[in-house]
PDB file of C-alpha atoms in Angstrom:
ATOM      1  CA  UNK A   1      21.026  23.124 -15.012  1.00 45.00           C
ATOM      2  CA  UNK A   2      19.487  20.238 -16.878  1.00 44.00           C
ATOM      3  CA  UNK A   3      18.886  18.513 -12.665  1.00 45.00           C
ATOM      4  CA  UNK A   4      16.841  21.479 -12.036  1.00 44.00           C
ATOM      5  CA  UNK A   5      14.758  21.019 -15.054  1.00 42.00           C
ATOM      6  CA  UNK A   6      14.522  17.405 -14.054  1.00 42.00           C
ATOM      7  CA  UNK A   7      13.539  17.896 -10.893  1.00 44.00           C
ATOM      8  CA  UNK A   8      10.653  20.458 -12.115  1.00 42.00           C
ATOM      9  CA  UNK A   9       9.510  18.448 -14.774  1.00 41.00           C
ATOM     10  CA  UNK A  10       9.282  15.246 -11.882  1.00 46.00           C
ATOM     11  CA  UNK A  11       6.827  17.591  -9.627  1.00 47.00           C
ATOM     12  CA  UNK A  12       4.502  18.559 -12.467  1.00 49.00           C
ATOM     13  CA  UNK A  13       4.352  15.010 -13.382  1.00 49.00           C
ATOM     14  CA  UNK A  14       4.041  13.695 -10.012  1.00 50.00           C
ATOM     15  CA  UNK A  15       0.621  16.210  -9.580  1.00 55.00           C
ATOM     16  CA  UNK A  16      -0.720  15.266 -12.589  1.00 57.00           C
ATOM     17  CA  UNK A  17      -0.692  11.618 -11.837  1.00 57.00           C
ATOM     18  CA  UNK A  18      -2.368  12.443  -8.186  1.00 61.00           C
ATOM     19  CA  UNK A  19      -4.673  14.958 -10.054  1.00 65.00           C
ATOM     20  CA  UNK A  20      -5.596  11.852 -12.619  1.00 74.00           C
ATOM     21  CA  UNK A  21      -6.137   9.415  -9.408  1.00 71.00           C
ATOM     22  CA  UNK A  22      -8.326  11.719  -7.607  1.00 75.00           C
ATOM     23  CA  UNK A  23     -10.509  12.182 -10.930  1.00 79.00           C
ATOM     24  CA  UNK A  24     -10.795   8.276 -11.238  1.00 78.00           C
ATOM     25  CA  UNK A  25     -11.716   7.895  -7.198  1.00 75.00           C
ATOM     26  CA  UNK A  26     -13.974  10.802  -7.594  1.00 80.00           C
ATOM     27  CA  UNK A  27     -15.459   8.698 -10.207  1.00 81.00           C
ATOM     28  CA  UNK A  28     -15.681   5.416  -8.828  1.00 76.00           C
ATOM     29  CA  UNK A  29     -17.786   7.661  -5.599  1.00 78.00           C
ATOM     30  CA  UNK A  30     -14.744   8.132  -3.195  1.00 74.00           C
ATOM     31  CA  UNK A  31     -12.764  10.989  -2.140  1.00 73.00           C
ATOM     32  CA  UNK A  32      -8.579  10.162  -1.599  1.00 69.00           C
ATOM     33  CA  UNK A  33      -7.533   9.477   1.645  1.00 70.00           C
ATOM     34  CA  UNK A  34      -4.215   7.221   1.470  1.00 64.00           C
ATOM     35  CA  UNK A  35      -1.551   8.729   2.675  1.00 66.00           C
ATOM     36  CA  UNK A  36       1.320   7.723   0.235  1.00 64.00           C
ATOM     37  CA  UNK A  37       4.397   8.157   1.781  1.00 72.00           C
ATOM     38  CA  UNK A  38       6.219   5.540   3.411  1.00 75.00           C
ATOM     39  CA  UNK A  39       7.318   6.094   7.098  1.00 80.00           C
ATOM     40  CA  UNK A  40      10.517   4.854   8.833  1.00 86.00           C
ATOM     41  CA  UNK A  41       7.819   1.885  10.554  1.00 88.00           C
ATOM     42  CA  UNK A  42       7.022   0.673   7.025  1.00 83.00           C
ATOM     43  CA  UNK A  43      10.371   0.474   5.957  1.00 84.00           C
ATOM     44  CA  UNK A  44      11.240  -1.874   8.785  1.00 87.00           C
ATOM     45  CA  UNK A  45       7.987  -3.853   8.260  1.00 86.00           C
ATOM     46  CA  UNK A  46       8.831  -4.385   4.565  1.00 82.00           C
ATOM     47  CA  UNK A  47      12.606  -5.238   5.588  1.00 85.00           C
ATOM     48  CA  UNK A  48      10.944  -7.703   8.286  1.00 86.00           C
ATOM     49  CA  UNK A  49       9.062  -9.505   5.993  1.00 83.00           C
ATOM     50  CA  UNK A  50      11.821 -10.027   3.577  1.00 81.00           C
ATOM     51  CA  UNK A  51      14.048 -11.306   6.378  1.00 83.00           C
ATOM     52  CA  UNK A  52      11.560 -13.645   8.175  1.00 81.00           C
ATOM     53  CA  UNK A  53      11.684 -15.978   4.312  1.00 78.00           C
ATOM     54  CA  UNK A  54      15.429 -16.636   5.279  1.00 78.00           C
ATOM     55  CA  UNK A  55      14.375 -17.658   8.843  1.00 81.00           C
ATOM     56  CA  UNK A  56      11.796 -19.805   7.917  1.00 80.00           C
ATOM     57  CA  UNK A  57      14.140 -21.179   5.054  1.00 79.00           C
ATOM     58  CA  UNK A  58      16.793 -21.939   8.068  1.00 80.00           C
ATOM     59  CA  UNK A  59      13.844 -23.376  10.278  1.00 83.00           C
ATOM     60  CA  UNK A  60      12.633 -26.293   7.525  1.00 83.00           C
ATOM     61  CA  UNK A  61      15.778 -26.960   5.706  1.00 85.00           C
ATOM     62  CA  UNK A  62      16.360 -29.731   7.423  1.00 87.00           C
ATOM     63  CA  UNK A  63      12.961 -31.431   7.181  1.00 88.00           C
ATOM     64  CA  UNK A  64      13.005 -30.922   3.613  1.00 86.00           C
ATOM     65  CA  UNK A  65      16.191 -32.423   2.869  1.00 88.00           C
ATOM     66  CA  UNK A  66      15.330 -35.553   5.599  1.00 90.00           C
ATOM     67  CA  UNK A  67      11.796 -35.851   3.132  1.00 90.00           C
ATOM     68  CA  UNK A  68      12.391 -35.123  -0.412  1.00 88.00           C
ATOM     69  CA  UNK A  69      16.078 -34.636  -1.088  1.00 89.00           C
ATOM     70  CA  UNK A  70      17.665 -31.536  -3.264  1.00 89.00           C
ATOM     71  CA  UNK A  71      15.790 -32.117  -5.764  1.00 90.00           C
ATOM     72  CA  UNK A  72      12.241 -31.550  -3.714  1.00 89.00           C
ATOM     73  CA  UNK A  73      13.659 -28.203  -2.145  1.00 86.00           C
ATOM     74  CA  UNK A  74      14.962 -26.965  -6.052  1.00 89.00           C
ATOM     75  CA  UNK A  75      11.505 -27.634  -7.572  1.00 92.00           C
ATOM     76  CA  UNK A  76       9.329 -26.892  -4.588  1.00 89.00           C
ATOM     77  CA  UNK A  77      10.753 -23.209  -5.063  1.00 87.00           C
ATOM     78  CA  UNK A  78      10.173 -23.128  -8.598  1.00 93.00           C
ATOM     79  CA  UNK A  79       6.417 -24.180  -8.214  1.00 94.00           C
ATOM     80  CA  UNK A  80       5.872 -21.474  -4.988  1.00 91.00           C
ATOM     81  CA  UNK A  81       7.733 -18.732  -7.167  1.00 93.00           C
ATOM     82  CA  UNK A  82       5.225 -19.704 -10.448  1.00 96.00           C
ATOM     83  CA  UNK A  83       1.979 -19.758  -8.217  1.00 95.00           C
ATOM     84  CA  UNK A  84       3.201 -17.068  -6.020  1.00 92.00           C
ATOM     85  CA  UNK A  85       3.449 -14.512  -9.204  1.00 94.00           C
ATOM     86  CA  UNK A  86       0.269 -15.745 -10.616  1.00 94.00           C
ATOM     87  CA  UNK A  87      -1.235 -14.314  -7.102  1.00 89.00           C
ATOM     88  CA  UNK A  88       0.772 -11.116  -7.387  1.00 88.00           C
ATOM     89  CA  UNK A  89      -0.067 -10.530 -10.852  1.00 91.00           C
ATOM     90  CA  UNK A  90      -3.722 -11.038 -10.574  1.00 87.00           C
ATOM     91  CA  UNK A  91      -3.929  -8.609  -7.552  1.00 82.00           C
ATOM     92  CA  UNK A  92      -1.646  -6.422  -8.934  1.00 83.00           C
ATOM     93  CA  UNK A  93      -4.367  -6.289 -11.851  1.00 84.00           C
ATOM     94  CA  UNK A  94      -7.279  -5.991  -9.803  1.00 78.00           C
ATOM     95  CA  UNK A  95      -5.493  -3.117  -7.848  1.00 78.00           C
ATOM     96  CA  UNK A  96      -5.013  -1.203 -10.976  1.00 77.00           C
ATOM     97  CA  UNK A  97      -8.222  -2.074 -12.020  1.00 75.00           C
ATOM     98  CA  UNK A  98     -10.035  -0.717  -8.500  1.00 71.00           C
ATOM     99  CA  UNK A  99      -7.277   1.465  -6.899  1.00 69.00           C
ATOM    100  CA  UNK A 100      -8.808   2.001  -3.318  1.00 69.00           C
ATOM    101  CA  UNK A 101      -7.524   1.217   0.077  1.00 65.00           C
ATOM    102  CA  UNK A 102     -10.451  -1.020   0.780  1.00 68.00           C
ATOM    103  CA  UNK A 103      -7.495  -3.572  -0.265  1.00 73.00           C
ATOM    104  CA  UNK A 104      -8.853  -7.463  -0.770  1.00 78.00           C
ATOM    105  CA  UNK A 105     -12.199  -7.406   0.428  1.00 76.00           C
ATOM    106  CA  UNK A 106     -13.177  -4.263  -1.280  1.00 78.00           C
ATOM    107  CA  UNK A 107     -12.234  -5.777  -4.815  1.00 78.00           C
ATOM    108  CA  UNK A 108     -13.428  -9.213  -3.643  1.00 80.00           C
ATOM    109  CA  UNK A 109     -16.771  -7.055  -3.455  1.00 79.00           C
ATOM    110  CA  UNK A 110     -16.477  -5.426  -6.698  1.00 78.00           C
ATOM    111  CA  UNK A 111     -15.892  -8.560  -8.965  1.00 81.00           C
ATOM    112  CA  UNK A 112     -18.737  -9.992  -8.082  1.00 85.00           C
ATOM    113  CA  UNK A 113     -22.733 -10.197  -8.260  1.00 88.00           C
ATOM    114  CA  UNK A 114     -24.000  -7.498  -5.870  1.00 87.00           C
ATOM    115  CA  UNK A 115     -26.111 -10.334  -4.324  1.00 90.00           C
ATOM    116  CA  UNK A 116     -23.073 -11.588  -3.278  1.00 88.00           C
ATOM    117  CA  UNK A 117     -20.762  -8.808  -2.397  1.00 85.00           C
ATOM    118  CA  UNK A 118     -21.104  -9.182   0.877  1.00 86.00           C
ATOM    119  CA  UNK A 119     -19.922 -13.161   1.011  1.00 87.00           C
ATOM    120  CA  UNK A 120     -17.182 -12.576  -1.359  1.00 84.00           C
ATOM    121  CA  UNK A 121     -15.845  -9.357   1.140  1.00 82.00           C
ATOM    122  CA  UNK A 122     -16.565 -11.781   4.118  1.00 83.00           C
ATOM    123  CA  UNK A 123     -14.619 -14.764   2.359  1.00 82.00           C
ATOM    124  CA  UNK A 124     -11.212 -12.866   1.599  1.00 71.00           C
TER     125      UNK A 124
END
């Protein structure tokens, strides 16, 4: 009993969060378009792209050992983890900020100066 009431109160929830994005698209002057479901393509993109950092990892292991030693291949992650998550954080920000599908050179375009919107959009 309590799953069914679960699984109700999930589907109101679920359209009032789409009904509360389409208000803020509507506002920002655009209609919703994105299809939000993930297809059995994405999944194996996503799954790709996680699997092609071990093969790369494979690939230079042995240059970075012949170079820098242990010690270079420990902290080298550390400092590509930090900066990485400072990039993910900051576009994760901006996404919530301007949720479109315009993607990087839409929000490169709002951020800045309209006289240079269209440099910015060309830029990123």
């Amino acid at each position: 009993m309590s799953s069914i009431r679960m699984e109700i109160f999930d589907e109101r929830k679920s359209s009032t969060v789409e009904k509360d994005d389409d208000a803020i698209m509507e506002a920002m002057g655009y209609k919703q378009e994105l299809d939000r479901g993930l297809g059995s393509f994405m999944n194996f993109a996503f799954g790709f792209t996680e699997v092609s950092v071990l093969a790369c990892i494979s690939a230079v292991y042995g240059y970075g050992l012949s170079t820098g030693g242990p010690a270079s291949i420990i902290w080298g992650w550390f400092a590509t983890f930090f900066f990485t998550m400072c990039v993910a954080y900051s576009m994760a920000e901006i996404c919530s900020a301007y949720p479109s599908a315009g993607s990087v050179y839409h929000w490169a375009g709002m951020v800045v100066p309209k006289e240079y919107t269209p440099v910015a959009a060309y830029i990123c």
